[in-house]
Amino acid sequence: MSSEIQITFEGETVPARKGESLAASLAAHGIQAFRTTRCEAERGLFCGMGVCQDCLVEVDGKPNQRACMTKVDGPLVVRREAHARPLAPVDAGQPPITIGEVEVMEPEVLVIGAGPGGLSAAIAARRAGAEVLVVDERGQPGGQYFKQLSVEAPADAPPDAQHREGAALIEEARQLGVVIRSGVTVWGAFEPNEFAATAEGRTLRLLPKAAIIATGAYERGWPVPGWTLPGVMTTGAAQTLWRTARRLPGKRVLIAGNGPLNLQLAAELIAGGAEVVAVVESAPKPGAAHAGLIARMALAAPQLIRDGLRYHAARRSGRAAMIHGMVVAGIEKTAAGLSVCLRSQDGAAEQRREVDALCLGYGFEPSNELLRALGCGHDYDPVRRQLVTRRNGDGLTDIAGIYALGDCTGLGGARAALAEGIIVGVAAARALGHRPDVGLAGRLARAGTDLARHRRFQRALWSLYAAPAYSVKLATPETLLCRCEEVTFGQIEEALSEEMRMMGAIKRRTRVGMGRCQGRYCAPVLDALLAERYGRPRDEFTGFAPRVPVKPVAIEDLARLG
């Protein structure tokens, strides 16, 4: 086991493992409530990847620190964050600076995002002869798919094949001379090819000759009564606890949503000793009519089918029920934990489950904020209910020098991103005058074949998992739509009754989307509501307009040179 560190939370000692996130340490000891809101509601870990900003705590006197992004590297004194708590007095402020004093980095190729696609693109561009810098907000590379263990693995839970594949990819990049910088938050994107970021408490200007944006995706919100309660988190958050720190979200867990990631999480949590009560899938149960889809998937990616069968076998061994055609309709806090209401898609049947933790995984939204801020064109995909970035076959957007790949452009999965990364990385290097050798040309040809194959798999997969979209009928007037600003569906209806039909007007009237997550969870739901209510299609100009900073940034960091 890794070395133990003693931290204090609200005056009580909590043992933690060196290298894990603060959120993992607290969750492992049953601490779910991390902060209180303006309305004095408790909040805890939700997204687990720094997007929702709900797990804020005070660390060693420094307020508003994300527990999921704070690494335990020594003793810490932690308090719950409270809304509008007075800040500690400061002896002296930072002297003013000008943009000319900000540190500038000018990589030949900048890759934003160190997940499968970003790492693959960086390796390909470097092999083609380009100098490559990869930046990523997380504490270590790998992204959501190739999450790496941050603690010494216990003997009964060593790194698995997915860990090892990711580690090999990271090591290959480093051996080739790719520079990887973790803990870098890119919060601004400006033409022509200029990016603003913070790293280690100071501001950076990144001025590459070409940029490859591979920022991935984040899980969709599921606004039902009680969805903001501590103990309710995304599937990805629970998986991050396990895959990075070998920690469980609770002893008794319910997993609900849409898609195969929920099955993988069930298998992993069962292996870790959790009691998974059930996996609740919103799509109908596959039957004979789906045989053709399954056959196409098996031909395109047989290993992924084997993985799915293995996850089901693990689920059955853990006696976790598999429930199809039902969704989470509400959550209530009880003395023992959470009471979760499940409802059939037609509303005819309901059941309740009592659990410690609920994991929600109802699909993903592309993290396309930087692409939209740059003005890259997008088209709305009504089937997947998401924006898809306009690109040519090499991943080049309609903005010169800006390439994009992977789930931030429209979801395609990690395997497709790995293949696409090779194509995009080589294209970016070629555009800068580099000429790949014969060996790389062979990799490029295989990547094209692999990409086509995995796209066929994804099309069949999501036909198999086709399920109705979120319905506002699941919400009550008191249900929160906007987690950050605590705006309810009732307040949205009041705005609509005043003939407000544009999202900007509703935002100004209610403050929906003005919080720390910047509309990532409420905007898609509100956009869909308005489109349905007024019979207009969604497109790249509906929703909230992109704005800088695309992620919260501390004023202190903007003013500090080093």
XYZ file of C-alpha atoms in Angstrom:
562
model
C 0.000 0.000 0.000
C 1.065 3.576 -0.534
C 2.218 5.674 2.397
C -0.562 6.981 4.642
C -1.020 10.670 5.359
C -3.173 12.164 8.067
C -5.468 14.981 6.966
C -8.090 16.747 9.045
C -11.605 17.447 7.843
C -13.739 19.727 9.992
C -11.391 18.999 12.898
C -11.524 15.200 12.590
C -8.553 13.108 11.475
C -8.996 11.250 8.192
C -6.318 8.839 6.921
C -5.465 9.357 3.256
C -3.149 7.794 0.681
C -0.374 9.822 -0.847
C -1.189 10.641 -4.463
C -4.953 10.219 -4.395
C -7.409 13.066 -4.749
C -8.848 14.716 -1.681
C -12.290 13.675 -2.922
C -11.191 10.032 -2.947
C -9.881 10.292 0.616
C -13.123 11.799 1.900
C -15.411 9.451 -0.047
C -13.515 6.428 1.270
C -14.484 7.424 4.802
C -18.145 8.055 4.080
C -17.862 11.850 3.844
C -20.219 12.945 1.068
C -21.112 16.584 1.863
C -18.267 18.929 0.879
C -19.916 22.355 0.829
C -23.118 24.319 1.355
C -24.747 26.560 -1.246
C -26.390 29.980 -1.105
C -29.640 28.188 -0.239
C -27.807 26.184 2.458
C -28.115 22.947 0.522
C -25.337 20.376 0.859
C -23.273 19.375 -2.163
C -20.598 16.773 -2.753
C -18.646 15.010 -5.467
C -20.576 14.978 -8.754
C -18.545 14.968 -11.986
C -15.175 13.931 -10.523
C -13.286 15.678 -13.345
C -13.263 19.347 -12.398
C -16.209 20.404 -14.574
C -19.147 20.877 -12.185
C -17.258 22.763 -9.443
C -19.586 21.241 -6.815
C -16.915 19.607 -4.629
C -15.382 22.882 -3.432
C -13.611 22.849 -0.057
C -11.226 25.084 1.853
C -7.713 23.609 1.950
C -5.105 25.000 4.341
C -7.044 28.246 4.493
C -7.347 28.602 0.708
C -11.015 28.725 -0.352
C -12.820 27.200 -3.333
C -10.483 24.306 -4.062
C -11.912 21.424 -6.093
C -11.582 18.280 -3.987
C -11.565 16.081 -7.097
C -8.554 17.973 -8.513
C -6.615 18.443 -5.261
C -3.925 15.812 -4.799
C -3.021 14.633 -1.318
C 0.758 15.031 -1.108
C 1.076 15.942 2.557
C -0.994 16.726 5.650
C -3.942 18.992 4.828
C -6.404 20.958 6.928
C -9.761 20.887 5.161
C -13.057 22.597 5.866
C -16.390 22.480 4.094
C -16.800 25.448 1.815
C -19.697 27.756 2.596
C -21.347 30.297 0.326
C -20.126 33.859 0.845
C -17.785 32.947 3.693
C -15.616 36.021 4.408
C -12.186 35.796 2.830
C -9.049 36.000 4.910
C -7.408 39.450 4.899
C -4.481 39.926 2.522
C -1.449 41.947 3.587
C -0.631 43.197 0.098
C -2.038 42.664 -3.368
C -0.210 41.680 -6.526
C 1.344 44.514 -8.546
C -0.330 45.155 -11.914
C 1.092 43.438 -14.973
C 0.674 43.884 -18.714
C 0.155 41.178 -21.305
C 3.737 41.706 -22.424
C 4.960 40.395 -19.074
C 3.058 37.115 -19.300
C 5.175 34.025 -20.043
C 4.884 32.960 -23.679
C 5.360 29.434 -25.044
C 5.566 28.880 -28.799
C 5.385 25.155 -29.498
C 5.311 24.034 -33.083
C 2.298 21.816 -32.382
C 0.155 22.299 -29.300
C -2.124 19.441 -28.240
C -4.801 20.346 -25.686
C -5.907 17.200 -23.888
C -3.837 14.173 -22.844
C -6.457 11.494 -23.372
C -6.238 8.679 -25.945
C -6.766 10.944 -28.971
C -4.470 13.722 -27.789
C -1.631 11.359 -26.910
C -2.034 9.473 -30.193
C -1.933 12.731 -32.188
C 1.110 13.953 -30.255
C 3.000 10.727 -30.947
C 2.147 10.836 -34.654
C 3.121 14.498 -35.038
C 6.389 13.880 -33.198
C 7.182 10.835 -35.339
C 6.594 13.035 -38.380
C 9.250 15.442 -37.097
C 7.280 18.166 -35.314
C 8.066 19.555 -31.864
C 5.026 18.823 -29.707
C 3.709 20.176 -26.409
C 0.743 18.466 -24.729
C -1.132 20.275 -21.958
C -3.858 18.842 -19.754
C -5.785 20.099 -16.737
C -5.550 16.862 -14.770
C -2.679 15.909 -12.508
C -1.508 13.116 -14.799
C -1.966 12.212 -18.475
C -4.323 9.513 -19.722
C -7.658 11.318 -19.841
C -10.880 9.714 -18.707
C -10.344 6.441 -20.570
C -6.716 5.812 -19.653
C -6.965 7.038 -16.049
C -3.777 6.011 -14.294
C -3.462 4.775 -10.725
C -2.281 7.635 -8.534
C -1.569 5.433 -5.513
C 0.447 2.280 -5.007
C -1.894 -0.486 -6.122
C -3.044 -2.985 -3.501
C -2.065 -6.591 -4.194
C -5.646 -7.633 -4.948
C -6.258 -4.768 -7.396
C -3.152 -4.178 -9.536
C -3.247 -2.130 -12.748
C -5.413 -3.831 -15.370
C -4.958 -4.067 -19.142
C -6.560 -0.663 -19.707
C -4.193 0.948 -17.199
C -1.209 -0.746 -18.829
C -2.213 0.264 -22.351
C -2.520 3.869 -21.255
C 0.802 3.779 -19.418
C 2.507 2.404 -22.529
C 1.027 5.201 -24.652
C 2.210 7.859 -22.199
C 5.688 6.335 -22.041
C 5.906 6.144 -25.857
C 5.104 9.839 -26.116
C 7.722 10.771 -23.553
C 10.374 8.533 -25.088
C 9.834 10.251 -28.434
C 10.388 13.651 -26.866
C 6.803 14.853 -26.585
C 6.617 17.395 -23.746
C 3.639 16.675 -21.487
C 2.594 19.290 -18.958
C -0.136 18.354 -16.501
C -2.071 20.753 -14.298
C -2.464 23.312 -17.109
C -5.944 24.799 -17.520
C -6.532 26.349 -20.942
C -9.288 28.888 -20.378
C -9.094 31.161 -23.414
C -8.871 30.694 -27.182
C -8.367 33.553 -29.630
C -7.604 33.872 -33.312
C -5.112 33.463 -34.791
C -4.064 30.386 -32.813
C -3.545 31.966 -29.393
C -4.479 30.331 -26.122
C -4.479 31.538 -22.528
C -3.833 29.146 -19.670
C -2.932 28.953 -16.008
C -0.313 26.592 -14.657
C 1.049 26.359 -11.128
C -0.692 29.591 -10.193
C 0.532 31.747 -13.061
C -0.723 32.750 -16.491
C 0.683 31.486 -19.794
C 0.208 32.529 -23.414
C 0.451 29.627 -25.840
C 1.217 30.600 -29.442
C 1.574 27.420 -31.510
C 1.942 27.143 -35.263
C -0.783 24.480 -35.210
C -3.147 23.379 -32.460
C -4.872 20.037 -31.990
C -7.843 20.213 -29.644
C -8.704 16.902 -27.999
C -10.582 17.942 -24.874
C -12.950 14.975 -24.681
C -16.427 15.067 -23.169
C -18.269 15.215 -19.871
C -21.392 13.439 -18.674
C -24.822 14.918 -19.237
C -26.933 16.166 -16.376
C -30.120 14.331 -15.400
C -32.260 16.975 -13.678
C -34.740 15.103 -11.503
C -35.784 15.839 -7.921
C -32.770 15.256 -5.671
C -30.103 15.018 -8.384
C -27.854 17.493 -6.525
C -27.816 15.540 -3.238
C -24.442 14.378 -1.851
C -23.948 10.740 -2.800
C -25.348 11.300 -6.306
C -22.491 11.397 -8.808
C -21.736 10.586 -12.418
C -20.617 7.173 -13.558
C -17.306 8.764 -14.545
C -16.774 10.181 -11.055
C -17.259 6.778 -9.449
C -14.975 5.182 -12.010
C -12.301 7.804 -11.334
C -12.421 6.972 -7.623
C -11.819 3.321 -8.393
C -9.421 3.478 -11.339
C -7.143 6.169 -9.887
C -7.293 5.495 -6.149
C -8.974 2.093 -5.656
C -11.689 3.784 -3.624
C -15.433 3.027 -3.710
C -18.237 5.614 -3.883
C -20.178 3.677 -1.244
C -20.837 0.171 0.035
C -24.258 -0.194 -1.583
C -24.410 1.372 -5.053
C -27.013 1.814 -7.793
C -25.831 2.536 -11.348
C -28.299 4.036 -13.829
C -28.134 5.562 -17.275
C -27.578 4.686 -20.890
C -24.626 2.930 -22.480
C -21.947 0.313 -21.838
C -19.793 2.405 -19.474
C -22.311 1.694 -16.714
C -21.721 -2.039 -17.099
C -17.954 -1.586 -16.911
C -18.323 0.432 -13.722
C -20.540 -2.258 -12.201
C -17.908 -4.919 -12.903
C -15.144 -2.762 -11.422
C -17.040 -1.841 -8.260
C -18.059 -5.453 -7.672
C -14.413 -6.472 -8.004
C -13.602 -3.791 -5.424
C -16.046 -5.220 -2.908
C -19.073 -2.974 -3.385
C -22.616 -4.292 -3.456
C -24.037 -3.114 -6.761
C -27.788 -3.276 -6.278
C -28.637 -2.981 -9.964
C -27.620 -1.581 -13.325
C -30.601 0.363 -14.683
C -30.447 0.835 -18.457
C -32.867 3.272 -20.095
C -32.755 1.441 -23.441
C -35.054 -1.551 -24.038
C -33.693 -5.054 -23.481
C -31.967 -6.368 -26.617
C -33.840 -9.131 -28.410
C -33.808 -11.147 -31.591
C -34.407 -8.004 -33.632
C -31.012 -6.699 -32.513
C -29.041 -9.749 -33.712
C -27.856 -7.974 -36.848
C -26.524 -5.012 -34.852
C -24.657 -7.296 -32.467
C -23.189 -9.224 -35.386
C -21.941 -5.998 -36.995
C -20.387 -4.965 -33.699
C -18.686 -8.336 -33.331
C -17.214 -8.097 -36.827
C -16.009 -4.524 -36.300
C -14.499 -4.908 -32.811
C -14.636 -8.450 -31.401
C -12.527 -7.532 -28.355
C -15.051 -4.927 -27.274
C -17.828 -7.515 -27.495
C -15.739 -9.870 -25.345
C -15.269 -7.042 -22.834
C -19.036 -6.524 -22.710
C -19.665 -10.212 -22.059
C -17.042 -10.140 -19.309
C -18.731 -7.158 -17.650
C -22.080 -8.941 -17.714
C -20.510 -12.057 -16.195
C -19.025 -9.953 -13.393
C -22.395 -8.269 -12.839
C -24.116 -11.636 -12.528
C -21.428 -12.941 -10.179
C -22.071 -9.941 -7.954
C -25.826 -10.590 -8.068
C -26.537 -7.146 -9.471
C -29.885 -6.982 -11.225
C -30.063 -5.785 -14.833
C -33.113 -3.563 -15.351
C -34.027 -2.302 -18.832
C -36.401 0.429 -19.918
C -36.386 2.384 -16.657
C -34.854 5.698 -15.601
C -34.130 7.512 -12.366
C -37.160 9.688 -11.645
C -36.181 11.109 -8.257
C -33.873 10.805 -5.272
C -34.588 11.465 -1.609
C -32.217 11.707 1.332
C -32.935 9.250 4.155
C -31.346 8.505 7.500
C -29.575 5.525 5.945
C -28.527 7.123 2.649
C -30.509 7.652 -0.540
C -33.890 6.390 -1.691
C -33.994 6.234 -5.492
C -37.230 6.140 -7.474
C -37.062 4.244 -10.768
C -39.777 4.695 -13.368
C -40.504 2.926 -16.626
C -40.250 4.956 -19.806
C -44.040 4.872 -20.232
C -44.577 5.902 -16.599
C -46.642 2.799 -15.853
C -44.275 1.182 -13.338
C -42.187 2.417 -10.426
C -39.857 0.875 -7.875
C -37.528 2.126 -5.162
C -33.996 1.168 -4.202
C -32.182 2.152 -0.981
C -28.460 2.820 -1.481
C -25.397 4.698 -0.213
C -24.487 6.111 -3.616
C -26.166 6.609 -6.976
C -24.097 6.775 -10.173
C -25.740 8.492 -13.157
C -24.458 7.963 -16.699
C -26.970 9.209 -19.267
C -24.562 9.972 -22.090
C -22.078 12.746 -22.800
C -21.738 16.298 -24.036
C -18.659 17.231 -26.126
C -16.203 19.589 -24.408
C -16.163 21.891 -27.429
C -15.904 25.228 -25.595
C -12.485 26.135 -27.011
C -13.553 25.174 -30.533
C -16.682 27.294 -30.292
C -14.752 30.217 -28.785
C -12.451 30.132 -31.821
C -15.444 30.221 -34.163
C -15.092 26.687 -35.525
C -18.273 25.647 -37.318
C -20.593 23.024 -35.848
C -23.679 21.118 -36.962
C -26.336 19.692 -34.689
C -26.778 15.906 -34.731
C -30.424 15.235 -33.784
C -29.819 11.513 -33.247
C -27.056 11.905 -30.678
C -28.401 15.294 -29.531
C -25.049 17.074 -29.703
C -22.979 19.484 -31.768
C -20.527 17.955 -34.230
C -17.470 19.956 -35.297
C -17.053 20.582 -39.021
C -13.737 19.068 -40.137
C -12.136 17.664 -43.239
C -10.715 14.144 -43.456
C -7.504 15.273 -41.741
C -9.319 16.737 -38.737
C -8.779 20.348 -39.870
C -11.590 22.662 -38.788
C -12.766 25.652 -40.787
C -10.321 27.840 -38.826
C -6.784 27.790 -40.241
C -4.274 25.854 -38.143
C -6.902 24.413 -35.766
C -7.363 20.652 -35.769
C -9.766 18.712 -33.585
C -10.392 15.072 -32.827
C -12.083 12.661 -30.476
C -15.139 13.124 -28.336
C -14.963 16.932 -28.227
C -15.962 16.927 -31.902
C -18.891 14.497 -31.491
C -18.724 11.229 -29.618
C -16.895 8.302 -31.168
C -15.185 6.490 -28.309
C -11.584 5.983 -27.235
C -10.698 3.438 -29.921
C -11.806 5.733 -32.715
C -9.901 8.607 -31.082
C -6.691 6.550 -30.974
C -6.908 5.878 -34.705
C -8.023 9.398 -35.554
C -5.126 10.829 -33.563
C -2.606 9.286 -35.931
C -4.346 10.812 -38.943
C -4.651 14.258 -37.386
C -1.143 14.308 -35.919
C 0.473 13.442 -39.259
C -1.707 15.985 -41.082
C -0.730 18.782 -38.684
C 2.978 17.966 -39.090
C 2.680 17.782 -42.867
C 0.985 21.176 -43.007
C 4.040 22.608 -41.221
C 6.386 21.170 -43.847
C 7.404 17.867 -42.218
C 7.499 14.672 -44.251
C 6.671 11.403 -42.464
C 8.835 8.394 -43.226
C 7.678 5.134 -44.815
C 7.090 3.450 -41.454
C 4.702 6.175 -40.376
C 2.898 5.917 -43.702
C 2.092 2.291 -42.827
C 0.700 3.357 -39.451
C -1.350 5.999 -41.195
C -2.925 3.473 -43.547
C -3.810 1.142 -40.653
C -5.263 4.070 -38.729
C -7.658 4.843 -41.577
C -8.867 1.251 -41.608
C -9.176 1.145 -37.813
C -11.072 4.426 -37.710
C -13.644 3.227 -40.236
C -14.033 -0.039 -38.345
C -14.570 1.628 -34.966
C -17.010 4.114 -36.415
C -19.047 1.190 -37.726
C -18.945 -0.297 -34.237
C -20.095 2.963 -32.644
C -23.003 3.362 -35.058
C -24.220 -0.145 -34.278
C -23.588 0.287 -30.549
C -25.729 3.398 -30.254
C -28.470 1.863 -32.347
C -28.478 -1.000 -29.831
C -28.558 1.462 -26.918
C -31.078 3.855 -28.495
C -33.241 5.349 -25.742
C -35.586 8.325 -25.322
C -33.993 11.635 -24.418
C -34.405 13.303 -21.051
C -37.943 14.613 -20.563
C -38.807 17.656 -18.477
C -41.817 15.660 -17.315
C -39.402 14.068 -14.836
C -38.929 17.445 -13.134
C -41.187 19.270 -10.704
C -41.365 23.078 -10.412
C -38.979 22.821 -7.445
C -36.410 20.684 -9.306
C -33.122 22.463 -9.945
C -32.211 22.919 -13.586
C -29.084 24.981 -12.894
C -26.983 23.360 -10.177
C -24.691 26.341 -9.696
C -27.183 29.188 -9.425
C -29.958 26.994 -7.988
C -32.463 27.991 -10.663
C -35.561 25.784 -10.684
C -37.776 24.636 -13.536
C -40.506 26.731 -11.953
C -38.403 29.877 -12.355
C -37.749 28.982 -15.987
C -41.487 28.600 -16.558
C -42.054 32.033 -15.003
C -39.597 33.522 -17.494
C -41.317 31.732 -20.370
C -44.668 33.103 -19.203
C -43.192 36.572 -19.724
C -42.709 35.737 -23.426
C -38.969 35.181 -23.069
C -38.032 32.784 -25.845
C -34.294 33.361 -26.223
C -31.791 31.686 -23.930
C -29.873 34.896 -23.432
C -32.971 36.668 -22.127
C -33.849 33.776 -19.836
C -30.264 33.748 -18.574
C -30.403 37.440 -17.707
C -33.799 37.035 -16.063
C -32.991 33.964 -13.918
C -29.153 33.658 -13.821
C -29.411 30.161 -15.309
C -25.996 29.194 -16.694
C -24.129 31.981 -14.874
C -22.465 29.736 -12.302
C -19.077 28.089 -12.052
C -19.801 25.250 -14.502
C -20.867 27.915 -17.034
C -23.980 26.186 -18.248
C -22.452 22.825 -19.064
C -25.275 20.905 -17.354
C -28.266 23.247 -17.682
C -27.719 24.665 -21.186
C -28.409 21.470 -23.194
C -31.580 20.784 -21.204
C -32.853 24.352 -21.538
C -31.977 24.460 -25.238
C -33.915 21.227 -25.841
C -36.867 22.560 -23.816
C -37.056 25.744 -25.902
C -36.668 23.848 -29.169
C -39.565 21.553 -28.257
C -41.732 24.329 -26.841
C -41.391 26.656 -29.838
C -40.837 24.138 -32.622
C -37.445 25.349 -33.766
C -34.382 23.226 -34.527
C -31.250 23.265 -32.410
C -28.061 24.386 -34.099
C -24.676 25.959 -33.362
C -26.288 29.314 -32.644
C -28.828 28.083 -30.099
C -27.784 27.490 -26.507
C -25.494 29.892 -24.691
C -22.888 31.769 -26.694
C -19.297 30.663 -25.997
C -17.407 32.995 -23.724
C -13.959 33.474 -22.247
C -12.886 32.236 -19.789
C -14.292 28.860 -20.799
C -13.388 27.623 -17.313
C -13.225 29.538 -14.033
C -9.869 31.189 -13.425
C -8.700 32.914 -10.256
C -8.018 36.644 -10.461
C -4.961 35.954 -8.330
C -3.580 33.633 -11.033
C -4.152 36.235 -13.734
C -2.095 38.762 -11.758
C 0.813 36.481 -10.841
C 3.912 36.119 -12.987
C 5.527 33.271 -11.088
